[in-house]
Amino acid sequence: MTDFKKLEDFDFNGKKVLVRVDLNVPVANGAVTDSTRIERLAPTMSYIVEQGGTPILLSHFGRPKGQVNKDMSLAVVVPAIQKAFGQPVEFVDTDWTDVSAATEHIAKGAAGTIFVMENTRFHAGEEANDLDLAKRMASLGDIYLNDAFSAAHRAHASTEALARELPSGAGRAMEAELSALQAGLGKPQTPVVAIVGGAKVSTKLDLLENLLTKVEGLVIGGGMANTFLHAEGIDVGKSLCEKDLADTARRIYDKSADENCAIILPVDGVVAWHFEANAPHRTYGLEAMDKEGMILDAGEKSIERIKGAIDEAKTVIWNGPLGAFELDPFGHATIEVARYVAERTKQGKLVSVAGGGDTVAALAKAGVVQDFTYVSTAGGAFLEWMEGKPLPGVEALKA
Ligand code: 3PG
Ligand code: MG
């Protein structure tokens, strides 16, 4: 956390401050439906404005693949930004090939105005991390801040090359994110228990391999647990299961023993015969799975085991739900465990860090987002961080 500059290290007075933010927020019928990512930018914005600087926001929105596509214009987020920051906001249109009109627009702005630039991905140079595009971006400002942890796994012009073109540092949200993550896995209080769920092992192999070497307990849940159970010779019936990954699962298991990491798998499952909300269901022990059914959630015995592991932990990090949480009542295990982690966090018994789109939705459903020590709004970036990979947008800020 000491290897890059923070807000206090700059003099923003009279300066134009390019801030890479993540305005890739959900939108429906022309309005932002969840402004969590925007609200988290407020401390950086108010700091810059109070110090006499002019924030110029840079972000991608959707995946327009290097083409101007007005369906993905960032103009749509302006009202939400105005509401969150209580400051006048102006949208600056550009296709990023020539920024002279944008430069003039910004020069004419009144003091205290926040500018929102058009979608950086309207130009192919963004995803190509193109230096010429980064130089055009740099020409718009004097200082660069990155406040978009959730886009930091991308080596793009606005997250990577641009950081090298101007004096650069981390905004408040980025700083908070990095220090929370440091507490979660960088220099955590041990023992650490990681909870990893979700549908597929195949998307989380790097994650599991990295966690094994770092944590004392690894709870594997959700559909991916079935692959591990299958590898152990358990018949999981019609459950989601990547049978071709049985060898991989066994290798991960063996490695966990070498690393003194306890893998905690379900010991029972809530089985249904249709993948739908409120489908008839019954809990089975693993030895007696119904071959026609599919496991959609962890059972009570499994939940008790997971709670037992959490009782031992001083740090819990979490990515991925423990069942088909989007279908009632199969979110039961996820919600139950989330509330338990939240409770122990409130009692000061552990530090809890969670992230990833599904995970945040699950914690929101459990009503405990505020009770975790930190909940990251990042998806891919949080996962890559948990995988132990360097994030280009963070690396570029280091001096
Ligand atoms: C996200 O929403 O996860 C980030 O904004 C990154 O978006 P991307 O996956 O399109 O790069
Ligand atoms: Mg994404």
Coordinates of C-alpha atoms and ligand atoms in Angstrom, one line a residue:
M1 CA 0.0 0.0 0.0
T2 CA 2.9 2.4 0.2
D3 CA 4.2 1.8 -3.3
F4 CA 1.9 4.3 -5.0
K5 CA 0.7 7.8 -4.5
K6 CA -2.6 8.6 -2.9
L7 CA -4.8 11.7 -3.0
E8 CA -2.9 13.5 -0.3
D9 CA 0.3 13.3 -2.4
F10 CA -1.0 15.6 -5.0
D11 CA -1.8 19.3 -5.3
F12 CA -5.0 19.4 -7.3
N13 CA -5.6 23.1 -7.2
G14 CA -6.2 24.4 -10.7
K15 CA -5.5 21.0 -12.1
K16 CA -7.4 18.8 -14.5
V17 CA -7.6 15.4 -13.0
L18 CA -8.2 12.4 -15.3
V19 CA -9.9 9.7 -13.1
R20 CA -10.3 6.2 -14.5
V21 CA -13.5 5.0 -12.9
D22 CA -15.7 2.0 -13.6
L23 CA -19.0 3.3 -14.9
N24 CA -19.8 -0.1 -16.3
V25 CA -23.0 -0.2 -14.3
P26 CA -26.3 -2.0 -14.9
V27 CA -28.8 0.1 -16.9
A28 CA -32.4 -0.7 -17.9
N29 CA -34.8 1.5 -19.8
G30 CA -32.2 4.3 -20.0
A31 CA -31.5 4.6 -16.3
V32 CA -28.9 3.2 -13.9
T33 CA -30.4 0.4 -11.8
D34 CA -27.6 -0.1 -9.3
S35 CA -25.3 2.8 -8.6
T36 CA -23.1 1.1 -6.0
R37 CA -20.0 1.6 -8.2
I38 CA -20.8 5.3 -8.7
E39 CA -21.5 6.0 -5.0
R40 CA -18.1 4.5 -4.1
L41 CA -16.4 7.2 -6.2
A42 CA -17.9 10.1 -4.1
P43 CA -14.9 10.5 -1.7
T44 CA -12.4 10.9 -4.5
M45 CA -14.7 13.3 -6.4
S46 CA -15.3 15.5 -3.4
Y47 CA -11.7 15.6 -2.4
I48 CA -10.6 16.7 -5.9
V49 CA -13.3 19.4 -6.1
E50 CA -12.7 20.7 -2.6
Q51 CA -9.0 21.0 -3.5
G52 CA -9.8 23.1 -6.5
G53 CA -9.3 20.4 -9.2
T54 CA -11.5 19.5 -12.1
P55 CA -12.3 15.7 -12.3
I56 CA -12.5 14.3 -15.8
L57 CA -13.9 10.8 -15.7
L58 CA -12.8 8.1 -18.1
S59 CA -14.5 4.7 -18.3
H60 CA -15.6 1.9 -20.6
F61 CA -19.2 0.8 -20.8
G62 CA -20.2 -2.5 -22.2
R63 CA -18.1 -4.1 -25.0
P64 CA -18.5 -2.0 -28.2
K65 CA -15.4 -3.6 -29.6
G66 CA -13.6 -0.4 -30.8
Q67 CA -16.6 1.0 -32.6
V68 CA -18.7 4.1 -31.8
N69 CA -22.1 2.6 -30.8
K70 CA -24.5 5.1 -29.3
D71 CA -26.4 2.2 -27.6
M72 CA -23.3 2.1 -25.3
S73 CA -22.9 5.8 -24.8
L74 CA -21.9 6.8 -21.3
A75 CA -24.3 9.8 -21.6
V76 CA -26.8 7.4 -19.9
V77 CA -25.0 7.5 -16.6
V78 CA -24.8 11.3 -16.2
P79 CA -28.0 11.7 -14.1
A80 CA -26.9 9.1 -11.7
I81 CA -23.5 10.8 -11.4
Q82 CA -25.1 14.1 -10.8
K83 CA -27.2 12.6 -8.1
A84 CA -24.3 10.8 -6.4
F85 CA -21.9 13.7 -6.3
G86 CA -24.2 16.7 -6.0
Q87 CA -22.0 18.6 -8.5
P88 CA -22.7 19.9 -12.0
V89 CA -21.8 17.2 -14.5
E90 CA -21.2 17.6 -18.2
F91 CA -20.9 14.9 -20.7
V92 CA -18.1 15.2 -23.3
D93 CA -18.7 13.4 -26.6
T94 CA -15.7 12.1 -28.5
D95 CA -14.8 9.2 -30.7
W96 CA -11.2 9.4 -29.3
T97 CA -9.6 9.7 -32.7
D98 CA -9.3 13.5 -32.3
V99 CA -9.8 15.1 -28.9
S100 CA -9.5 18.8 -29.9
A101 CA -13.2 19.4 -29.5
A102 CA -13.3 17.7 -26.2
T103 CA -10.3 19.8 -25.0
E104 CA -12.2 23.0 -25.9
H105 CA -15.4 21.7 -24.2
I106 CA -13.5 21.1 -21.0
A107 CA -11.7 24.4 -21.2
K108 CA -15.0 26.3 -21.2
G109 CA -16.4 24.4 -18.2
A110 CA -17.3 26.3 -15.0
A111 CA -15.3 25.7 -11.8
G112 CA -16.6 22.7 -9.9
T113 CA -17.9 20.9 -13.0
I114 CA -17.3 17.1 -13.3
F115 CA -16.8 16.0 -16.8
V116 CA -17.7 12.5 -18.1
M117 CA -15.9 11.4 -21.2
E118 CA -17.6 9.2 -23.8
N119 CA -16.9 5.4 -23.6
T120 CA -13.2 4.7 -24.0
R121 CA -14.0 1.5 -25.8
F122 CA -15.4 3.4 -28.8
H123 CA -11.8 3.4 -30.0
A124 CA -9.9 0.2 -30.8
G125 CA -6.8 1.6 -29.1
E126 CA -8.4 1.2 -25.7
E127 CA -8.3 -2.5 -25.5
A128 CA -5.1 -2.6 -27.5
N129 CA -3.4 -0.5 -24.8
D130 CA -2.4 1.8 -27.6
L131 CA 0.2 4.4 -26.7
D132 CA -1.0 7.1 -29.1
L133 CA -4.5 6.9 -27.6
A134 CA -3.1 7.1 -24.1
K135 CA -1.2 10.2 -25.2
R136 CA -4.4 11.8 -26.5
M137 CA -6.1 10.9 -23.2
A138 CA -3.1 12.4 -21.3
S139 CA -3.4 15.6 -23.2
L140 CA -6.8 16.3 -21.6
G141 CA -5.4 16.4 -18.0
D142 CA -2.5 17.1 -15.7
I143 CA -2.8 14.2 -13.2
Y144 CA -4.1 10.6 -13.6
L145 CA -5.8 8.7 -10.8
N146 CA -7.2 5.2 -11.1
D147 CA -10.2 4.6 -8.9
A148 CA -11.4 1.5 -10.8
F149 CA -10.2 -1.6 -9.2
S150 CA -12.9 -3.6 -11.0
A151 CA -11.2 -2.7 -14.3
A152 CA -7.6 -3.1 -13.1
H153 CA -7.3 -6.7 -14.5
R154 CA -7.4 -5.1 -18.0
A155 CA -4.2 -3.8 -19.6
H156 CA -6.0 -1.1 -21.6
A157 CA -5.0 2.4 -22.6
S158 CA -7.0 4.1 -19.9
T159 CA -5.9 1.7 -17.2
E160 CA -2.3 1.0 -18.1
A161 CA -0.5 3.1 -20.8
L162 CA -2.1 6.3 -19.5
A163 CA -0.8 5.8 -16.0
R164 CA 2.7 6.0 -17.4
E165 CA 2.0 9.3 -19.3
L166 CA 1.1 11.5 -16.3
P167 CA 1.9 11.8 -12.6
S168 CA -0.4 9.0 -11.3
G169 CA -1.9 7.6 -8.2
A170 CA -4.8 5.7 -6.6
G171 CA -8.2 7.2 -5.8
R172 CA -9.9 6.6 -2.5
A173 CA -12.0 3.7 -3.7
M174 CA -8.9 1.9 -5.2
E175 CA -7.0 2.6 -2.0
A176 CA -9.8 1.2 0.2
E177 CA -10.1 -1.9 -2.1
L178 CA -6.4 -2.6 -2.0
S179 CA -6.1 -2.3 1.7
A180 CA -9.1 -4.5 2.3
L181 CA -7.6 -7.1 -0.1
Q182 CA -4.3 -6.9 1.7
A183 CA -6.1 -7.7 4.9
G184 CA -7.9 -10.6 3.2
L185 CA -5.0 -12.4 1.6
G186 CA -1.9 -10.2 1.4
K187 CA -1.0 -10.2 5.1
P188 CA -4.1 -11.8 6.7
Q189 CA -4.7 -12.8 10.3
T190 CA -4.5 -16.6 10.3
P191 CA -6.2 -19.0 10.1
V192 CA -7.7 -18.0 6.8
V193 CA -10.7 -19.9 5.4
A194 CA -11.6 -19.4 1.8
I195 CA -15.1 -20.2 0.6
V196 CA -15.2 -20.9 -3.1
G197 CA -18.5 -21.7 -4.8
G198 CA -20.1 -21.4 -8.2
A199 CA -21.0 -23.7 -11.0
K200 CA -17.8 -24.9 -12.6
V201 CA -14.4 -26.0 -11.5
S202 CA -13.0 -25.2 -14.9
T203 CA -13.4 -21.5 -14.4
K204 CA -11.8 -21.6 -11.0
L205 CA -8.8 -23.9 -11.4
D206 CA -6.2 -21.1 -11.0
L207 CA -8.1 -19.8 -8.1
L208 CA -8.2 -23.1 -6.2
E209 CA -4.5 -23.8 -6.9
N210 CA -3.4 -20.4 -5.6
L211 CA -5.6 -20.5 -2.5
L212 CA -4.3 -23.9 -1.5
T213 CA -0.9 -22.5 -0.9
K214 CA -2.2 -19.5 1.1
V215 CA -5.1 -20.6 3.3
E216 CA -5.7 -23.1 6.1
G217 CA -9.2 -24.1 5.1
L218 CA -10.8 -24.2 1.7
V219 CA -14.6 -24.7 1.6
I220 CA -15.7 -25.8 -1.9
G221 CA -19.4 -25.5 -2.6
G222 CA -21.9 -25.0 -5.3
G223 CA -22.0 -27.0 -8.5
M224 CA -18.2 -27.3 -8.5
A225 CA -18.2 -29.3 -5.3
N226 CA -20.0 -32.1 -7.3
T227 CA -16.9 -32.6 -9.5
F228 CA -14.8 -33.1 -6.4
L229 CA -17.4 -35.5 -4.9
H230 CA -17.5 -37.4 -8.2
A231 CA -13.7 -37.7 -8.1
E232 CA -14.0 -39.3 -4.7
G233 CA -16.3 -41.9 -6.1
I234 CA -19.6 -40.5 -5.0
D235 CA -22.5 -40.8 -7.4
V236 CA -23.9 -37.3 -7.8
G237 CA -26.7 -38.4 -10.1
K238 CA -27.8 -35.7 -12.5
S239 CA -26.1 -32.9 -10.7
L240 CA -24.0 -30.4 -12.5
C241 CA -20.6 -32.1 -12.7
E242 CA -17.5 -31.8 -14.9
K243 CA -16.6 -35.5 -15.0
D244 CA -13.6 -34.9 -17.3
L245 CA -12.0 -32.9 -14.5
A246 CA -11.9 -35.8 -12.0
D247 CA -8.2 -36.1 -12.3
T248 CA -7.7 -32.4 -11.8
A249 CA -9.9 -32.5 -8.7
R250 CA -7.8 -35.4 -7.3
R251 CA -4.6 -33.5 -8.1
I252 CA -6.0 -30.4 -6.2
Y253 CA -6.9 -32.7 -3.3
D254 CA -3.4 -34.2 -3.2
K255 CA -1.8 -30.8 -3.3
S256 CA -4.0 -29.5 -0.5
A257 CA -2.6 -32.3 1.7
D258 CA 1.0 -31.3 0.9
E259 CA 0.1 -27.6 1.7
N260 CA -1.6 -28.4 4.9
C261 CA -4.8 -26.9 3.6
A262 CA -8.0 -28.6 4.7
I263 CA -10.5 -29.0 1.9
I264 CA -14.1 -28.9 3.2
L265 CA -16.6 -30.5 0.9
P266 CA -20.4 -31.0 1.4
V267 CA -21.5 -34.1 3.3
D268 CA -25.1 -33.8 2.2
G269 CA -27.1 -32.1 -0.5
V270 CA -30.6 -30.7 -1.1
V271 CA -31.8 -32.7 -4.1
A272 CA -34.5 -31.7 -6.6
W273 CA -35.6 -33.3 -9.8
H274 CA -36.2 -30.1 -11.8
F275 CA -34.0 -27.0 -12.0
E276 CA -36.6 -24.5 -11.0
A277 CA -37.7 -22.3 -8.1
N278 CA -39.7 -24.2 -5.4
A279 CA -39.1 -27.5 -7.1
P280 CA -39.9 -30.4 -4.7
H281 CA -36.7 -31.3 -2.9
R282 CA -35.3 -33.6 -0.2
T283 CA -32.0 -33.7 1.6
Y284 CA -29.8 -36.8 1.1
G285 CA -26.6 -37.9 2.7
L286 CA -23.8 -38.5 0.1
E287 CA -23.8 -42.2 0.5
A288 CA -27.4 -42.4 -0.6
M289 CA -27.8 -39.8 -3.4
D290 CA -30.8 -40.2 -5.6
K291 CA -29.5 -41.0 -9.1
E292 CA -32.3 -39.2 -10.9
G293 CA -32.0 -36.0 -8.8
M294 CA -29.6 -33.1 -8.8
I295 CA -28.0 -31.4 -5.9
L296 CA -29.1 -27.7 -5.9
D297 CA -27.9 -26.7 -2.4
A298 CA -25.8 -27.9 0.5
G299 CA -27.7 -29.6 3.3
E300 CA -27.8 -28.8 7.0
K301 CA -24.9 -31.1 8.0
S302 CA -22.7 -29.4 5.4
I303 CA -23.8 -26.0 6.7
E304 CA -22.8 -27.0 10.2
R305 CA -19.4 -28.2 9.0
I306 CA -18.8 -24.9 7.2
K307 CA -19.8 -23.0 10.3
G308 CA -17.4 -25.1 12.3
A309 CA -14.6 -24.1 9.9
I310 CA -15.6 -20.5 10.2
D311 CA -15.4 -20.7 14.0
E312 CA -11.7 -21.5 13.6
A313 CA -11.0 -18.6 11.2
K314 CA -9.7 -15.1 11.8
T315 CA -10.1 -14.3 8.1
V316 CA -12.7 -15.4 5.7
I317 CA -12.5 -14.7 1.9
W318 CA -15.5 -15.6 -0.3
N319 CA -16.2 -15.9 -4.0
G320 CA -19.1 -17.8 -5.4
P321 CA -22.4 -19.1 -4.0
L322 CA -22.8 -22.5 -2.3
G323 CA -26.0 -23.5 -4.2
A324 CA -28.4 -22.4 -6.9
F325 CA -29.0 -19.3 -4.8
E326 CA -31.0 -17.5 -7.5
L327 CA -33.8 -20.2 -7.2
D328 CA -35.7 -20.2 -3.9
P329 CA -35.2 -22.0 -1.6
F330 CA -31.9 -23.3 -2.9
G331 CA -30.1 -20.2 -1.7
H332 CA -30.5 -21.4 1.9
A333 CA -26.9 -22.6 2.5
T334 CA -25.4 -19.5 1.0
I335 CA -27.7 -17.2 3.0
E336 CA -27.2 -19.1 6.2
V337 CA -23.4 -19.1 5.9
A338 CA -23.3 -15.5 4.8
R339 CA -25.3 -14.5 7.9
Y340 CA -22.9 -16.5 10.1
V341 CA -19.9 -14.8 8.6
A342 CA -21.6 -11.5 9.0
E343 CA -22.4 -12.2 12.7
R344 CA -18.9 -13.2 13.6
T345 CA -17.5 -10.2 11.7
K346 CA -19.8 -7.9 13.8
Q347 CA -18.6 -9.6 17.0
G348 CA -15.0 -8.7 16.0
K349 CA -14.0 -12.4 15.6
L350 CA -13.0 -12.2 12.0
V351 CA -12.2 -10.1 9.0
S352 CA -14.4 -11.0 6.0
V353 CA -13.8 -10.1 2.4
A354 CA -16.1 -11.1 -0.4
G355 CA -16.3 -10.3 -4.1
G356 CA -17.7 -11.2 -7.5
G357 CA -21.0 -10.4 -9.1
D358 CA -22.9 -13.5 -8.0
T359 CA -21.4 -13.3 -4.5
V360 CA -22.5 -9.7 -4.0
A361 CA -26.0 -10.6 -5.2
A362 CA -26.1 -13.5 -2.8
L363 CA -24.9 -11.4 0.1
A364 CA -27.4 -8.7 -0.8
K365 CA -30.1 -11.4 -0.7
A366 CA -28.9 -12.4 2.8
G367 CA -29.0 -8.7 3.8
V368 CA -25.4 -8.7 5.0
V369 CA -23.4 -6.6 2.6
Q370 CA -22.9 -3.9 5.2
D371 CA -21.8 -6.4 7.8
F372 CA -18.9 -7.9 6.0
T373 CA -15.5 -6.1 6.5
Y374 CA -15.3 -5.5 2.8
V375 CA -17.4 -6.4 -0.2
S376 CA -15.7 -5.8 -3.6
T377 CA -17.9 -4.8 -6.5
A378 CA -15.3 -6.2 -8.9
G379 CA -16.0 -9.4 -10.8
G380 CA -13.0 -10.5 -12.9
A381 CA -10.5 -8.3 -11.1
F382 CA -11.4 -9.7 -7.7
L383 CA -11.1 -13.2 -9.1
E384 CA -7.7 -12.5 -10.7
W385 CA -6.5 -10.9 -7.4
M386 CA -7.6 -14.1 -5.5
E387 CA -5.7 -16.1 -8.1
G388 CA -2.6 -14.2 -7.1
K389 CA -2.2 -12.6 -10.5
P390 CA -0.7 -9.1 -10.8
L391 CA -3.3 -6.6 -12.0
P392 CA -2.0 -4.4 -14.8
G393 CA -4.0 -1.3 -13.7
V394 CA -2.5 -1.6 -10.2
E395 CA 1.1 -2.4 -11.3
A396 CA 1.1 0.7 -13.6
L397 CA 0.5 3.0 -10.6
K398 CA 3.6 1.7 -8.9
A399 CA 6.5 4.1 -9.3
Ligands
3PG1 C1 -16.8 -5.4 -14.9 O1 -17.9 -4.9 -15.1 O2 -16.5 -6.5 -14.4 C2 -15.6 -4.5 -15.3 O3 -16.1 -3.2 -15.6 C3 -14.8 -5.1 -16.4 O4 -15.6 -5.2 -17.6 P1 -15.1 -6.1 -18.8 O5 -15.2 -7.5 -18.3 O6 -16.0 -5.8 -19.9 O7 -13.7 -5.7 -19.0
MG2 MG -17.0 -8.6 -16.2

